[in-house]
Amino acid sequence: SNKLMAKRMMAAAGIRTPAWLSASDNADLPHHGRYILKSGWEHASRGIDDDSIVDADGAASLAAELARR
């Protein structure tokens, strides 16, 4: 049920998975662009709606949106 752990395990096994970042593990990804914000613990896509899509102007705006949620 831990999405971040599952994505790390798939990547380590060579299974392709879309890029991701977490509030504490984001150094390798750009902070500008469009992101889908979702819980790391909810099942599947539960809780995702139109407001889950965020256009970030940089690391600060992305961090603020993560903190707000």
GROMACS .gro file of C-alpha atoms in nm:
model
   69
    1SER     CA    1   0.000   0.000   0.000
    2ASN     CA    2   0.307   0.229   0.005
    3LYS     CA    3   0.324   0.379  -0.345
    4LEU     CA    4   0.671   0.530  -0.306
    5MET     CA    5   0.823   0.205  -0.186
    6ALA     CA    6   0.655   0.015  -0.469
    7LYS     CA    7   0.785   0.261  -0.730
    8ARG     CA    8   1.140   0.238  -0.590
    9MET     CA    9   1.123  -0.143  -0.598
   10MET     CA   10   0.994  -0.147  -0.956
   11ALA     CA   11   1.264   0.096  -1.070
   12ALA     CA   12   1.534  -0.111  -0.898
   13ALA     CA   13   1.404  -0.421  -1.079
   14GLY     CA   14   1.421  -0.242  -1.415
   15ILE     CA   15   1.045  -0.202  -1.450
   16ARG     CA   16   0.961   0.129  -1.615
   17THR     CA   17   0.743   0.359  -1.408
   18PRO     CA   18   0.658   0.727  -1.459
   19ALA     CA   19   0.884   0.974  -1.283
   20TRP     CA   20   0.780   1.074  -0.931
   21LEU     CA   21   0.889   1.275  -0.636
   22SER     CA   22   0.798   1.299  -0.272
   23ALA     CA   23   0.821   1.585  -0.028
   24SER     CA   24   1.151   1.441   0.101
   25ASP     CA   25   1.292   1.269  -0.209
   26ASN     CA   26   1.288   1.513  -0.499
   27ALA     CA   27   1.643   1.613  -0.591
   28ASP     CA   28   1.651   1.428  -0.926
   29LEU     CA   29   1.340   1.576  -1.084
   30PRO     CA   30   1.263   1.920  -1.221
   31HIS     CA   31   1.028   2.131  -1.014
   32HIS     CA   32   0.879   2.317  -1.309
   33GLY     CA   33   0.595   2.156  -1.494
   34ARG     CA   34   0.274   1.966  -1.445
   35TYR     CA   35   0.235   1.720  -1.160
   36ILE     CA   36  -0.040   1.495  -1.030
   37LEU     CA   37  -0.045   1.513  -0.652
   38LYS     CA   38  -0.179   1.211  -0.470
   39SER     CA   39  -0.153   1.032  -0.142
   40GLY     CA   40   0.124   0.780  -0.099
   41TRP     CA   41  -0.106   0.554   0.100
   42GLU     CA   42  -0.453   0.566  -0.059
   43HIS     CA   43  -0.557   0.273  -0.275
   44ALA     CA   44  -0.512   0.318  -0.651
   45SER     CA   45  -0.628   0.666  -0.754
   46ARG     CA   46  -0.867   0.724  -0.468
   47GLY     CA   47  -0.907   1.095  -0.396
   48ILE     CA   48  -0.764   1.215  -0.728
   49ASP     CA   49  -0.973   1.477  -0.907
   50ASP     CA   50  -0.919   1.780  -1.131
   51ASP     CA   51  -0.765   1.972  -0.839
   52SER     CA   52  -0.492   1.708  -0.814
   53ILE     CA   53  -0.326   1.841  -1.131
   54VAL     CA   54  -0.081   2.119  -1.042
   55ASP     CA   55   0.133   2.341  -1.264
   56ALA     CA   56   0.443   2.422  -1.058
   57ASP     CA   57   0.650   2.736  -1.121
   58GLY     CA   58   0.944   2.602  -0.921
   59ALA     CA   59   1.048   2.411  -0.612
   60ALA     CA   60   0.890   2.663  -0.373
   61SER     CA   61   0.548   2.653  -0.538
   62LEU     CA   62   0.551   2.274  -0.554
   63ALA     CA   63   0.655   2.247  -0.188
   64ALA     CA   64   0.380   2.492  -0.089
   65GLU     CA   65   0.117   2.291  -0.272
   66LEU     CA   66   0.236   1.966  -0.113
   67ALA     CA   67   0.224   2.127   0.231
   68ARG     CA   68  -0.124   2.266   0.166
   69ARG     CA   69  -0.254   1.918   0.088
   0.00000   0.00000   0.00000
